[in-house]
Amino acid sequence: MTGSLAGVRWGDTLARVVVILLLAFAIFGPLANLVLWAFAERWYFPHKLPQEFGLTFWARVFAPRGSALASLWTSVGIACLTVLSTLAVAVPAGYALARLRLPARTLILLVFLLPQAVPNLPVYVNIARVFYEIRLNGTITGVVLVHAAHGLVLAVWIASAAFASVDASLEEAARNMGASAWRCWTTVTLPLALPGLIASAIFVFLESLDEFTGTYFVGVPDVTTLPLLMFNASMGGNYQIASITAILLLLPSIAFMLAVERFLKADVLAMIGR
Amino acid sequence: MSPPSQATGSPYLHADAVSVSYGATRVLDRVSLTVARGELVALLGSSGCGKTTLLRAIAGFVTPTEGRIVVDGRDITRLPPEARGTAMMFQSYALWPHMNVAANIGYGLRMRGRPRDEIAKRVGEMLRLLQLDGYGERSIAALSGGQKQRVALGRALAVDPSVLLLDEPMSNLDYRVRLELRHELRALQQRVGITAVYVTHDREEALTLADRIAVIDAGRIAQLGTPDEVFHRPVSPFVAGFMGADNAIDVVHAGDGWSWPAGGAGTRARAHFRADRARLAPPGTDAGRGTLAIDGAVVQRVYLGTQYRYRVHAGADDFWVDDPERRDEGAAVRVLVPPDALLVFPAAA
């Protein structure tokens, strides 16, 4: 190998390293700040780093009667209920959209997309007003409904893609081999679509866990989820509590994203929106 | 209709004037077909002719708009697929990727509520029959095309179906694997003694496999007969062409045989013949009694291996003739077609 060629290679590698480092800083810089704040006991203005590290605030967050743990369980409970109610609609709807020759298929998929296209705030303000009249404001049910409406788009789209990726001849073969429509569905269709359905459940769960605006309008003050707690903490200048809650919110997201990557296969992704 | 070659009684499967329409399109037009017990009938036709639709109507995936389908005296026209007792082998094999080989083969018996040990025994029998011993625990993704085909066949045979329906089962296989499996399939079908309907677009496959062939054209049966009948005595120009006699020329009956060109007095007709039943001779060669002589020129030469195939231009027609001797393009030739190689149909009005 000649010297000049090696030089070009080195320059090339160096450029790549610099770009990757910049990218990493853009992504992980704010996160590093978050982690610093989570373990900072004292951190005043002119100092670049906290003067004192410790776990006092963690102890406070995880105190048996601390509000953080309570709202964590509220968040998880709401997310689970949201997943259940969303799947109850998304599974049959997704299957129908994937299999039946509905004339307005694309239109139906677009209608499910509509709540995402409209600005969130006016929608939630109106929902809050309606919910207030029918006494759903400040209830878990109300918050679950708002989260489900939000998660339905994603769930229906992914579920319909998951079912569409199950070849119809596989179902025909089951019927042909003596399976009733229901047994065919439970022994062939559902197991084959399951990875996609799990992925959609995970997305809905994460969406619900992170959701802020709708919960703010419908849930406050009776229902306090983790994002609301984080909001209150950072508005009150309590960056430690806010950072710790943020990390709590981050962990399930990262874990589930890794799982989703396994469940959402290319053949399912290729069918999304078809 | 000719009697089935393996007639062992009254028709076992009877499609009676079956029509199928998709919207305004009529895919099958009053098709009638009988299959005797233990017989293999091939439905032969080009894509879109309706052969697969007929198969799917027998399986229960499409509902006939008119007509009846009867199996062993039982009218199954309106029954759902799972209540018919037919077994279909799909073109794509349609094996379930989330089950292993044994679970695929045993599925039909499981749906029929058979006990576990009986299912395991039957699956074992099928694996042995199809030379798949030791493959029971394999996943479907780990199988070759030929093995998948065997598993699909095993799954269909495991339930001891009333009728075995095969939808182009060989079309996804390599040519050599196909040849091998074709003979295996035929031997197996005769050994098990199963009644089968076999959809294919490959005439060689139909000729080697079937007891009888139904040539299907535009939603109707153009001819139904033994391979020999369909090959040597096609009833229409379409069947003749489809069975490989695709050279067509206008002829006239004068004196003691058919002659070309079709000028002068006599009965006019259109004659079909196969490329390998004609031969080439130098211009002016004496044709002999009854032999059709056509004078033309070679316009194209294709090497076939054992011989050449020539495209000969004569009058307004082009046709293909096989000949072992090498000739140049442009050479004047006389095409000789012996009388028993001519398939003559009335001239189009």
mmCIF file of N, CA and C in Angstrom, chain A residues 167 169-181 183-184 187-189 191-192, chain B residues 56 61 81-82 86-88 90 92 94-99 107-108 111-112 155-156:
data_model
loop_
_atom_site.group_PDB
_atom_site.id
_atom_site.type_symbol
_atom_site.label_atom_id
_atom_site.label_comp_id
_atom_site.label_asym_id
_atom_site.label_seq_id
_atom_site.Cartn_x
_atom_site.Cartn_y
_atom_site.Cartn_z
ATOM 1 N N ASP A 167 -49.822 -14.550 4.995
ATOM 2 C CA ASP A 167 -50.338 -14.911 3.678
ATOM 3 C C ASP A 167 -51.706 -15.580 3.797
ATOM 4 N N SER A 169 -53.098 -17.679 1.964
ATOM 5 C CA SER A 169 -53.116 -19.108 1.658
ATOM 6 C C SER A 169 -52.810 -19.940 2.904
ATOM 7 N N LEU A 170 -52.111 -19.347 3.887
ATOM 8 C CA LEU A 170 -51.849 -20.074 5.131
ATOM 9 C C LEU A 170 -53.151 -20.312 5.884
ATOM 10 N N GLU A 171 -54.053 -19.329 5.821
ATOM 11 C CA GLU A 171 -55.364 -19.489 6.447
ATOM 12 C C GLU A 171 -56.213 -20.484 5.662
ATOM 13 N N GLU A 172 -56.138 -20.384 4.336
ATOM 14 C CA GLU A 172 -56.907 -21.321 3.515
ATOM 15 C C GLU A 172 -56.470 -22.749 3.785
ATOM 16 N N ALA A 173 -55.161 -22.942 3.930
ATOM 17 C CA ALA A 173 -54.655 -24.281 4.198
ATOM 18 C C ALA A 173 -55.227 -24.811 5.507
ATOM 19 N N ALA A 174 -55.355 -23.934 6.506
ATOM 20 C CA ALA A 174 -55.898 -24.368 7.798
ATOM 21 C C ALA A 174 -57.372 -24.754 7.666
ATOM 22 N N ARG A 175 -58.134 -23.915 6.961
ATOM 23 C CA ARG A 175 -59.555 -24.235 6.754
ATOM 24 C C ARG A 175 -59.669 -25.548 5.993
ATOM 25 N N ASN A 176 -58.835 -25.687 4.988
ATOM 26 C CA ASN A 176 -58.836 -26.885 4.153
ATOM 27 C C ASN A 176 -58.519 -28.137 4.969
ATOM 28 N N MET A 177 -57.682 -27.960 6.001
ATOM 29 C CA MET A 177 -57.300 -29.100 6.838
ATOM 30 C C MET A 177 -58.303 -29.348 7.960
ATOM 31 N N GLY A 178 -59.440 -28.648 7.928
ATOM 32 C CA GLY A 178 -60.506 -28.970 8.864
ATOM 33 C C GLY A 178 -60.681 -28.001 10.018
ATOM 34 N N ALA A 179 -59.987 -26.850 9.986
ATOM 35 C CA ALA A 179 -60.132 -25.888 11.068
ATOM 36 C C ALA A 179 -61.319 -24.969 10.788
ATOM 37 N N SER A 180 -62.143 -24.741 11.804
ATOM 38 C CA SER A 180 -63.217 -23.769 11.658
ATOM 39 C C SER A 180 -62.587 -22.384 11.550
ATOM 40 N N ALA A 181 -63.407 -21.392 11.168
ATOM 41 C CA ALA A 181 -62.871 -20.043 11.003
ATOM 42 C C ALA A 181 -62.179 -19.579 12.289
ATOM 43 N N ARG A 183 -60.926 -21.476 14.870
ATOM 44 C CA ARG A 183 -59.706 -22.232 15.186
ATOM 45 C C ARG A 183 -58.585 -21.868 14.229
ATOM 46 N N CYS A 184 -58.936 -21.601 12.992
ATOM 47 C CA CYS A 184 -57.934 -21.145 12.023
ATOM 48 C C CYS A 184 -57.308 -19.851 12.520
ATOM 49 N N THR A 187 -55.100 -20.658 15.714
ATOM 50 C CA THR A 187 -53.923 -21.517 15.554
ATOM 51 C C THR A 187 -52.967 -21.029 14.472
ATOM 52 N N VAL A 188 -53.462 -20.237 13.533
ATOM 53 C CA VAL A 188 -52.580 -19.810 12.441
ATOM 54 C C VAL A 188 -52.442 -18.284 12.386
ATOM 55 N N THR A 189 -53.557 -17.576 12.223
ATOM 56 C CA THR A 189 -53.482 -16.128 12.008
ATOM 57 C C THR A 189 -52.854 -15.403 13.193
ATOM 58 N N PRO A 191 -51.067 -16.480 15.955
ATOM 59 C CA PRO A 191 -49.643 -16.721 16.264
ATOM 60 C C PRO A 191 -48.698 -16.071 15.261
ATOM 61 N N LEU A 192 -49.101 -16.047 13.985
ATOM 62 C CA LEU A 192 -48.215 -15.467 12.979
ATOM 63 C C LEU A 192 -48.193 -13.946 13.045
ATOM 64 N N ARG B 56 -60.512 -24.496 -6.678
ATOM 65 C CA ARG B 56 -60.897 -23.778 -5.457
ATOM 66 C C ARG B 56 -62.387 -23.912 -5.169
ATOM 67 N N PHE B 61 -63.279 -22.705 -1.505
ATOM 68 C CA PHE B 61 -62.808 -21.331 -1.333
ATOM 69 C C PHE B 61 -63.560 -20.352 -2.220
ATOM 70 N N PRO B 81 -65.187 -24.895 3.725
ATOM 71 C CA PRO B 81 -64.022 -25.706 3.340
ATOM 72 C C PRO B 81 -63.704 -26.805 4.345
ATOM 73 N N GLU B 82 -63.842 -26.489 5.675
ATOM 74 C CA GLU B 82 -63.408 -27.444 6.686
ATOM 75 C C GLU B 82 -64.318 -28.657 6.785
ATOM 76 N N THR B 86 -61.794 -32.543 1.710
ATOM 77 C CA THR B 86 -60.814 -32.503 0.629
ATOM 78 C C THR B 86 -59.492 -32.008 1.207
ATOM 79 N N ALA B 87 -58.402 -32.281 0.513
ATOM 80 C CA ALA B 87 -57.126 -31.746 0.963
ATOM 81 C C ALA B 87 -56.434 -31.125 -0.234
ATOM 82 N N MET B 88 -55.933 -29.928 -0.032
ATOM 83 C CA MET B 88 -55.349 -29.200 -1.143
ATOM 84 C C MET B 88 -53.858 -28.999 -0.922
ATOM 85 N N PHE B 90 -51.049 -26.477 -2.005
ATOM 86 C CA PHE B 90 -51.013 -25.143 -2.599
ATOM 87 C C PHE B 90 -49.746 -24.932 -3.419
ATOM 88 N N SER B 92 -47.876 -22.396 -3.357
ATOM 89 C CA SER B 92 -46.837 -21.863 -2.470
ATOM 90 C C SER B 92 -46.553 -22.823 -1.320
ATOM 91 N N ALA B 94 -47.916 -23.275 1.285
ATOM 92 C CA ALA B 94 -48.694 -22.767 2.425
ATOM 93 C C ALA B 94 -48.425 -23.562 3.695
ATOM 94 N N LEU B 95 -47.175 -23.845 3.960
ATOM 95 C CA LEU B 95 -46.815 -24.502 5.225
ATOM 96 C C LEU B 95 -46.724 -23.433 6.297
ATOM 97 N N TRP B 96 -47.127 -23.782 7.529
ATOM 98 C CA TRP B 96 -47.141 -22.783 8.600
ATOM 99 C C TRP B 96 -45.760 -22.659 9.215
ATOM 100 N N PRO B 97 -45.145 -21.477 9.089
ATOM 101 C CA PRO B 97 -43.753 -21.316 9.530
ATOM 102 C C PRO B 97 -43.586 -21.395 11.047
ATOM 103 N N HIS B 98 -44.677 -21.229 11.812
ATOM 104 C CA HIS B 98 -44.527 -21.266 13.275
ATOM 105 C C HIS B 98 -44.702 -22.681 13.825
ATOM 106 N N MET B 99 -44.874 -23.661 12.943
ATOM 107 C CA MET B 99 -44.968 -25.053 13.404
ATOM 108 C C MET B 99 -43.851 -25.854 12.731
ATOM 109 N N TYR B 107 -51.545 -31.403 11.745
ATOM 110 C CA TYR B 107 -52.546 -30.371 12.018
ATOM 111 C C TYR B 107 -53.977 -30.824 11.711
ATOM 112 N N GLY B 108 -54.155 -31.428 10.540
ATOM 113 C CA GLY B 108 -55.497 -31.853 10.139
ATOM 114 C C GLY B 108 -56.091 -32.844 11.123
ATOM 115 N N MET B 111 -57.123 -31.045 14.274
ATOM 116 C CA MET B 111 -58.400 -30.364 14.111
ATOM 117 C C MET B 111 -59.561 -31.358 14.160
ATOM 118 N N ARG B 112 -59.268 -32.604 13.807
ATOM 119 C CA ARG B 112 -60.316 -33.626 13.840
ATOM 120 C C ARG B 112 -60.438 -34.266 15.230
ATOM 121 N N ARG B 155 -48.975 -33.431 4.644
ATOM 122 C CA ARG B 155 -50.039 -32.790 5.396
ATOM 123 C C ARG B 155 -51.400 -33.095 4.767
ATOM 124 N N ALA B 156 -51.423 -33.055 3.420
ATOM 125 C CA ALA B 156 -52.680 -33.308 2.725
ATOM 126 C C ALA B 156 -53.094 -34.777 2.850
#
